[in-house]
Coordinates of C-alpha atoms in Angstrom, one line a residue:
D1 CA 5.0 -21.3 -34.5
R2 CA 6.8 -19.3 -31.9
D3 CA 9.8 -20.6 -30.0
P4 CA 8.6 -20.7 -26.4
A5 CA 12.2 -20.0 -25.1
N6 CA 12.0 -16.5 -26.5
T7 CA 8.4 -15.4 -26.1
E8 CA 6.3 -13.7 -23.5
L9 CA 2.6 -13.6 -22.8
Y10 CA 1.2 -10.5 -21.0
I11 CA -2.1 -11.1 -19.3
V12 CA -3.5 -7.5 -19.2
E13 CA -6.4 -6.0 -17.4
G14 CA -9.1 -4.6 -19.7
D15 CA -9.5 -3.6 -23.3
S16 CA -8.0 -0.1 -23.0
A17 CA -4.8 -1.4 -21.4
G18 CA -4.7 -4.2 -24.0
G19 CA -4.9 -1.7 -26.8
S20 CA -1.9 0.3 -25.5
A21 CA 0.0 -2.9 -24.8
K22 CA -0.6 -4.3 -28.2
Q23 CA 0.7 -1.1 -29.8
G24 CA 3.7 -0.7 -27.5
R25 CA 4.9 -4.4 -27.5
D26 CA 7.6 -5.9 -29.6
R27 CA 5.6 -8.2 -31.9
K28 CA 8.5 -10.4 -32.5
F29 CA 8.3 -12.0 -29.1
Q30 CA 5.5 -10.4 -27.0
A31 CA 1.8 -11.4 -27.1
I32 CA -1.0 -9.6 -25.3
L33 CA -4.1 -11.3 -23.7
P34 CA -6.6 -8.8 -22.4
I35 CA -8.9 -10.0 -19.5
R36 CA -12.4 -8.6 -20.0
G37 CA -15.0 -8.6 -17.3
K38 CA -14.9 -10.3 -14.0
L39 CA -12.5 -13.2 -13.5
I40 CA -13.9 -16.2 -11.5
N41 CA -12.4 -17.1 -8.1
V42 CA -11.2 -20.6 -8.7
E43 CA -10.9 -21.2 -4.9
K44 CA -14.6 -20.9 -4.4
A45 CA -16.0 -22.3 -7.7
R46 CA -16.3 -25.9 -8.8
L47 CA -14.1 -26.9 -11.7
D48 CA -17.0 -27.2 -14.2
K49 CA -17.9 -23.6 -13.4
V50 CA -14.3 -22.5 -13.8
L51 CA -14.1 -24.0 -17.2
Q52 CA -17.3 -22.2 -18.3
N53 CA -15.7 -18.9 -17.6
N54 CA -14.7 -17.4 -21.0
E55 CA -11.6 -15.6 -19.6
I56 CA -10.3 -18.8 -18.0
R57 CA -10.8 -20.8 -21.2
T58 CA -9.1 -18.2 -23.2
M59 CA -6.1 -18.2 -20.8
I60 CA -5.9 -22.0 -20.9
T61 CA -5.8 -21.9 -24.7
A62 CA -3.2 -19.2 -24.9
V63 CA -0.8 -20.8 -22.4
G64 CA -1.2 -24.2 -24.2
T65 CA -0.4 -26.5 -21.3
G66 CA -3.9 -27.7 -20.3
I67 CA -4.8 -27.7 -16.6
G68 CA -5.1 -30.0 -13.5
D69 CA -3.2 -33.0 -12.3
G70 CA -4.8 -35.7 -14.4
E71 CA -3.6 -37.5 -17.5
G72 CA -4.8 -37.7 -21.1
E73 CA -6.1 -34.9 -23.4
G74 CA -6.6 -31.6 -21.7
A75 CA -4.4 -32.5 -18.6
F76 CA -1.5 -30.2 -17.8
N77 CA 1.7 -30.8 -19.8
I78 CA 4.5 -28.4 -19.4
E79 CA 6.0 -29.5 -22.7
K80 CA 3.1 -27.8 -24.5
L81 CA 3.9 -24.4 -23.0
R82 CA 3.8 -21.7 -25.7
Y83 CA 5.6 -19.0 -23.8
H84 CA 8.8 -18.7 -21.8
K85 CA 7.3 -16.0 -19.5
I86 CA 3.7 -15.6 -18.4
I87 CA 3.5 -12.1 -17.1
I88 CA 0.5 -10.7 -15.1
M89 CA 0.2 -7.0 -15.9
T90 CA -2.6 -5.2 -14.0
D91 CA -3.2 -1.6 -12.9
A92 CA -1.1 -0.4 -9.9
D93 CA -4.2 0.1 -7.7
V94 CA -6.5 -1.9 -5.4
D95 CA -8.7 -3.2 -8.2
G96 CA -5.6 -4.3 -10.1
S97 CA -4.2 -6.0 -7.0
H98 CA -7.5 -8.0 -6.7
I99 CA -7.4 -9.1 -10.3
R100 CA -3.8 -10.1 -9.9
T101 CA -4.7 -12.2 -6.8
L102 CA -7.5 -14.0 -8.7
L103 CA -5.0 -14.8 -11.5
M104 CA -2.4 -16.0 -9.2
T105 CA -5.0 -18.2 -7.4
F106 CA -5.9 -19.7 -10.8
F107 CA -2.3 -20.5 -11.7
Y108 CA -1.5 -21.9 -8.3
R109 CA -4.5 -24.2 -8.3
Q110 CA -4.6 -25.3 -11.9
M111 CA -1.1 -24.7 -13.3
R112 CA 1.2 -25.0 -10.3
T113 CA 4.1 -26.4 -12.3
L114 CA 4.3 -23.1 -14.2
I115 CA 5.2 -21.4 -10.9
D116 CA 7.5 -24.2 -9.7
S117 CA 9.4 -24.0 -13.0
G118 CA 9.8 -20.2 -12.8
Y119 CA 7.6 -19.2 -15.7
L120 CA 5.1 -16.9 -13.9
Y121 CA 5.9 -13.2 -13.4
I122 CA 4.3 -10.0 -12.3
A123 CA 4.9 -6.8 -14.2
Q124 CA 5.5 -3.5 -12.3
P125 CA 3.8 -0.7 -14.2
P126 CA 4.1 2.8 -12.7
L127 CA 1.2 4.6 -11.0
F128 CA 2.8 8.0 -11.2
K129 CA 5.0 10.2 -13.4
A130 CA 6.9 13.0 -11.6
A131 CA 8.4 15.6 -14.0
K132 CA 10.6 18.6 -13.1
G133 CA 12.0 20.7 -15.9
K134 CA 13.1 18.4 -18.7
S135 CA 13.6 15.4 -16.4
A136 CA 10.9 12.8 -15.5
I137 CA 10.8 9.7 -13.4
Y138 CA 8.1 6.9 -13.3
L139 CA 7.1 5.7 -9.8
K140 CA 5.4 2.4 -9.1
D141 CA 3.0 3.4 -6.3
E142 CA 2.2 6.0 -3.7
R143 CA 5.0 4.8 -1.4
A144 CA 7.5 5.2 -4.2
L145 CA 6.1 8.7 -4.9
D146 CA 6.5 9.6 -1.3
D147 CA 10.0 8.3 -1.3
H148 CA 10.9 10.5 -4.3
L149 CA 9.3 13.6 -2.8
I150 CA 11.0 13.0 0.6
Q151 CA 14.4 12.6 -1.1
T152 CA 13.8 15.8 -3.0
G153 CA 12.2 17.7 -0.1
L154 CA 15.1 16.9 2.3
D155 CA 17.8 18.2 -0.1
G156 CA 19.6 20.8 2.0
A157 CA 16.9 20.7 4.8
T158 CA 17.4 20.8 8.6
F159 CA 15.1 20.3 11.5
K160 CA 15.8 22.2 14.7
L161 CA 14.1 20.4 17.6
G162 CA 12.6 22.2 20.5
N163 CA 15.4 21.1 22.8
G164 CA 17.9 23.0 20.6
S165 CA 19.5 20.0 18.7
V166 CA 19.5 20.0 14.9
Q167 CA 18.9 17.1 12.6
A168 CA 20.0 16.7 9.0
S169 CA 20.9 14.0 6.5
E170 CA 20.4 10.5 7.8
D171 CA 19.1 11.5 11.2
L172 CA 16.5 13.7 9.7
H173 CA 15.6 11.1 7.1
R174 CA 14.9 8.6 9.9
T175 CA 12.7 11.1 11.7
V176 CA 10.7 11.7 8.6
D177 CA 10.3 7.9 8.0
I178 CA 8.9 7.6 11.5
A179 CA 6.6 10.7 10.8
R180 CA 5.3 8.9 7.7
S181 CA 4.6 5.8 9.6
V182 CA 2.7 7.8 12.3
S183 CA 0.7 9.6 9.6
N184 CA -0.3 6.3 8.0
L185 CA -1.4 4.9 11.3
V186 CA -3.3 7.9 12.5
K187 CA -5.4 8.4 9.3
P188 CA -7.3 5.0 9.4
L189 CA -8.0 5.4 13.2
A190 CA -9.6 8.8 12.6
L191 CA -11.5 7.6 9.6
S192 CA -12.9 4.6 11.4
R193 CA -14.1 6.8 14.3
R194 CA -15.4 10.0 12.7
V195 CA -15.6 12.0 15.9
T196 CA -11.9 11.6 16.6
S197 CA -9.6 14.1 15.0
Q198 CA -6.1 13.1 13.8
A199 CA -4.5 15.8 16.0
V200 CA -6.1 14.4 19.1
I201 CA -4.9 10.8 18.4
E202 CA -1.4 12.1 17.4
Q203 CA -1.0 14.2 20.6
A204 CA -2.1 11.2 22.7
A205 CA 0.5 9.1 20.9
I206 CA 3.2 11.7 21.7
A207 CA 2.1 11.7 25.3
G208 CA 2.4 7.9 25.5
A209 CA -1.3 7.7 26.4
L210 CA -2.3 5.1 23.9
N211 CA -1.6 2.4 26.5
P212 CA -4.3 0.4 28.2
D213 CA -2.1 -0.1 31.3
I214 CA -1.7 3.7 31.8
L215 CA -5.4 4.4 31.4
A216 CA -6.4 1.5 33.7
D217 CA -4.9 3.6 36.6
T218 CA -7.4 6.4 37.5
D219 CA -4.8 8.9 38.6
K220 CA -2.6 8.3 35.5
G221 CA -5.6 8.5 33.3
L222 CA -6.6 11.9 34.8
A223 CA -3.0 13.2 34.4
A224 CA -2.8 12.0 30.8
A225 CA -6.1 13.6 29.8
D226 CA -5.0 16.9 31.4
Y227 CA -1.6 16.8 29.8
I228 CA -2.9 16.0 26.3
A229 CA -5.5 18.9 26.6
R230 CA -2.7 21.3 27.4
R231 CA -0.7 20.0 24.4
L232 CA -3.7 20.5 22.1
D233 CA -4.0 24.1 23.3
A234 CA -0.3 24.6 22.7
V235 CA -0.5 23.5 19.1
S236 CA -3.8 25.1 18.3
P237 CA -4.2 28.7 17.0
P238 CA -5.1 31.2 19.9
L239 CA -8.8 31.4 18.9
E240 CA -9.2 27.6 18.8
R241 CA -8.0 26.8 22.3
G242 CA -9.8 25.8 25.4
W243 CA -9.4 22.0 25.4
T244 CA -10.4 19.9 28.4
G245 CA -9.8 16.2 28.8
V246 CA -11.2 13.5 31.0
P247 CA -11.0 9.7 31.2
T248 CA -14.0 7.7 30.0
A249 CA -15.8 4.7 31.6
D250 CA -14.6 2.3 29.0
G251 CA -10.9 3.0 29.6
G252 CA -10.5 5.7 27.1
L253 CA -10.2 9.5 26.9
A254 CA -12.6 12.3 25.9
F255 CA -11.6 15.8 24.8
T256 CA -13.9 18.8 24.3
R257 CA -13.6 22.5 23.3
R258 CA -16.2 25.2 22.4
L259 CA -15.7 26.9 19.1
R260 CA -17.9 29.6 17.8
G261 CA -20.7 28.6 20.1
V262 CA -20.5 24.9 19.2
T263 CA -19.1 22.2 21.5
E264 CA -16.7 19.9 19.8
R265 CA -16.0 16.5 21.3
H266 CA -13.5 13.9 20.4
V267 CA -13.2 10.4 22.0
I268 CA -10.3 8.0 22.1
D269 CA -12.3 4.9 23.1
G270 CA -11.2 1.6 24.5
P271 CA -11.4 -0.3 21.2
L272 CA -9.2 2.4 19.5
I273 CA -6.6 2.0 22.2
K274 CA -6.6 -1.7 21.8
S275 CA -6.3 -1.6 18.0
A276 CA -3.3 -2.7 16.1
E277 CA -2.6 0.9 14.9
A278 CA -2.6 2.2 18.5
R279 CA -0.2 -0.5 19.6
K280 CA 2.2 0.5 16.9
L281 CA 1.9 4.1 17.8
D282 CA 2.5 3.3 21.5
A283 CA 5.7 1.5 20.6
L284 CA 7.0 4.7 19.1
A285 CA 6.1 6.9 22.1
I286 CA 9.6 7.4 23.4
E287 CA 11.0 8.4 20.0
L288 CA 8.0 10.8 19.5
Q289 CA 8.6 12.4 22.8
T290 CA 12.2 13.0 22.1
V291 CA 11.4 14.9 18.9
Y292 CA 8.0 16.6 19.5
M293 CA 7.7 17.4 23.2
K294 CA 8.5 21.0 22.2
T295 CA 7.8 22.8 18.9
G296 CA 10.6 22.5 16.4
T297 CA 11.4 24.3 13.1
F298 CA 11.8 22.7 9.7
V299 CA 14.0 24.7 7.4
V300 CA 14.5 24.2 3.7
K301 CA 15.7 26.8 1.1
D302 CA 15.3 29.6 3.6
K303 CA 11.6 28.7 4.3
E304 CA 10.8 28.0 8.0
T305 CA 7.9 25.9 9.2
Q306 CA 6.9 25.4 12.8
I307 CA 6.5 21.7 13.6
S308 CA 4.6 20.2 16.6
S309 CA 3.7 16.8 15.3
P310 CA 4.8 14.0 13.0
T311 CA 2.1 14.7 10.4
E312 CA 3.1 18.3 10.3
L313 CA 6.7 17.4 9.6
F314 CA 5.7 14.8 6.9
A315 CA 3.4 17.3 5.2
A316 CA 6.2 20.0 5.2
V317 CA 8.7 17.7 3.7
L318 CA 6.2 16.5 0.9
E319 CA 5.3 20.2 0.2
A320 CA 9.0 21.0 -0.2
G321 CA 9.5 18.0 -2.5
R322 CA 6.5 18.9 -4.7
K323 CA 7.9 22.4 -5.4
G324 CA 8.3 22.7 -9.2
V325 CA 7.2 19.1 -9.7
T326 CA 4.3 18.1 -12.0
I327 CA 2.8 14.8 -10.9
Q328 CA 0.7 12.7 -13.2
R329 CA -1.3 9.8 -11.8
Y330 CA -2.3 7.0 -14.2
K331 CA -5.7 5.7 -13.3
G332 CA -5.0 2.6 -15.4
L333 CA -2.6 1.1 -17.9
G334 CA -4.9 2.4 -20.7
E335 CA -4.0 6.0 -19.8
M336 CA -0.4 5.4 -20.8
N337 CA 0.5 5.8 -24.4
P338 CA 2.2 2.9 -26.1
D339 CA 5.7 4.5 -25.9
Q340 CA 5.4 5.1 -22.2
L341 CA 4.2 1.5 -21.6
W342 CA 7.1 0.1 -23.6
E343 CA 9.8 2.2 -21.8
T344 CA 8.4 1.5 -18.3
T345 CA 6.9 -2.0 -18.3
L346 CA 7.5 -3.9 -21.6
D347 CA 11.1 -3.2 -22.5
P348 CA 13.3 -6.1 -21.2
E349 CA 16.2 -3.7 -20.9
A350 CA 14.4 -1.3 -18.6
R351 CA 11.5 -3.0 -16.9
T352 CA 11.2 -4.7 -13.5
L353 CA 9.6 -8.1 -13.2
L354 CA 8.8 -10.0 -10.1
Q355 CA 9.1 -13.8 -10.4
V356 CA 6.5 -15.7 -8.5
K357 CA 8.0 -18.3 -6.2
I358 CA 6.7 -20.7 -3.6
N359 CA 9.2 -21.1 -0.8
H360 CA 6.9 -22.9 1.7
A361 CA 4.2 -25.0 -0.1
D362 CA 2.2 -26.0 2.9
E363 CA 2.0 -22.4 4.1
A364 CA 1.1 -21.1 0.6
D365 CA -1.7 -23.7 0.3
E366 CA -3.2 -22.7 3.6
I367 CA -3.0 -18.9 2.8
F368 CA -4.8 -19.4 -0.6
S369 CA -7.5 -21.5 1.1
T370 CA -7.9 -19.0 3.9
L371 CA -7.9 -15.7 2.0
M372 CA -9.6 -16.8 -1.2
G373 CA -12.0 -19.5 0.1
D374 CA -15.7 -19.1 1.0
V375 CA -15.3 -19.7 4.8
V376 CA -15.3 -16.3 6.5
E377 CA -14.2 -17.0 10.0
P378 CA -10.6 -18.3 9.2
R379 CA -10.1 -15.2 6.9
R380 CA -11.2 -12.9 9.8
E381 CA -8.9 -14.6 12.2
F382 CA -5.9 -14.4 9.8
I383 CA -6.4 -10.7 9.3
Q384 CA -6.7 -10.0 13.0
E385 CA -3.6 -12.1 13.8
N386 CA -1.5 -10.5 11.1
A387 CA -2.7 -6.9 11.3
L388 CA 0.4 -5.7 13.2
K389 CA 2.7 -7.1 10.5
V390 CA 1.2 -4.8 7.8
A391 CA 3.9 -2.4 6.5
N392 CA 1.9 -0.5 3.8
L393 CA -1.9 -0.4 3.9
D394 CA -3.9 1.0 1.0
V395 CA -7.1 2.4 2.6

């Protein structure tokens, strides 16, 4: 039998990932348990249904401790633990996050002592590989990829603002971080309201018009609509100008222009202005006005790009960072060969593991019940109350 003090059990998503992991692992101390099919949500199902799930039964057998709070045969006994580390290893995407959450719910409800004793971990497999020349770096997710491209794209770069001041180094990096935040906030707003372009929302944010108090005043609403229309004309190509703006009856703004005989209309409605994303954008208004009231110039390696909005700056920096870089995206762990999986995720000398801890038991219990339970209304209320706290949203 294995010595539990020196062994690891990887719970892996899918057969293909399990195959790569089995080939890449160190057989002396690492075991691989592939999860096939859909894992049951233990927060919603009765215990008898949970125990009928093949994947759950296989995990219980592999871990060796039994489950639950009772006594006797089959009850949880930490002394029967077969591994020193139980490591959840799923794909670095939304589906992988869902499976990981289902697994953590199971361990929290049925093997809580594993967490309290520090035996449960989460692996950090990469989603991207960025290679340039003979060097390569593995990156955990899209944010890590953006961080890498920003760092590369800003090497030797400057940003000359419309007011004549020049940003570089830390000042420019901070401006780009804000530009990334704005880009990430504007995209879901435009996607959720298909008639509204990202440029319209962004120019409204720069103008400080994503504010219900401003638009509640008729005169201020008229002035804001006219000002944003003029800004849209200023940043549009000569043949795509002619914007007009007016307040709407529901406390929003509407913008129109006629292109090639077709009238184009974009609406920033009341619900959009009251959204969590709009409130975040409004909080950045003063900083955006300082940087983007006049067109600036981003310069890197003798290439100049005219910049009139945060998304334009963010795109220019990413473009500079991608120059000469080959980016490979792994759709799943199964796309990585065994050697890559070992050097990025399995090798104890190189990998990164997150240890699962419970700092506030009452709060953790409530969150699991709210987010994984079968009552919809508390989950909706939780999402609405915490929307403004989201730092990185995968849409």
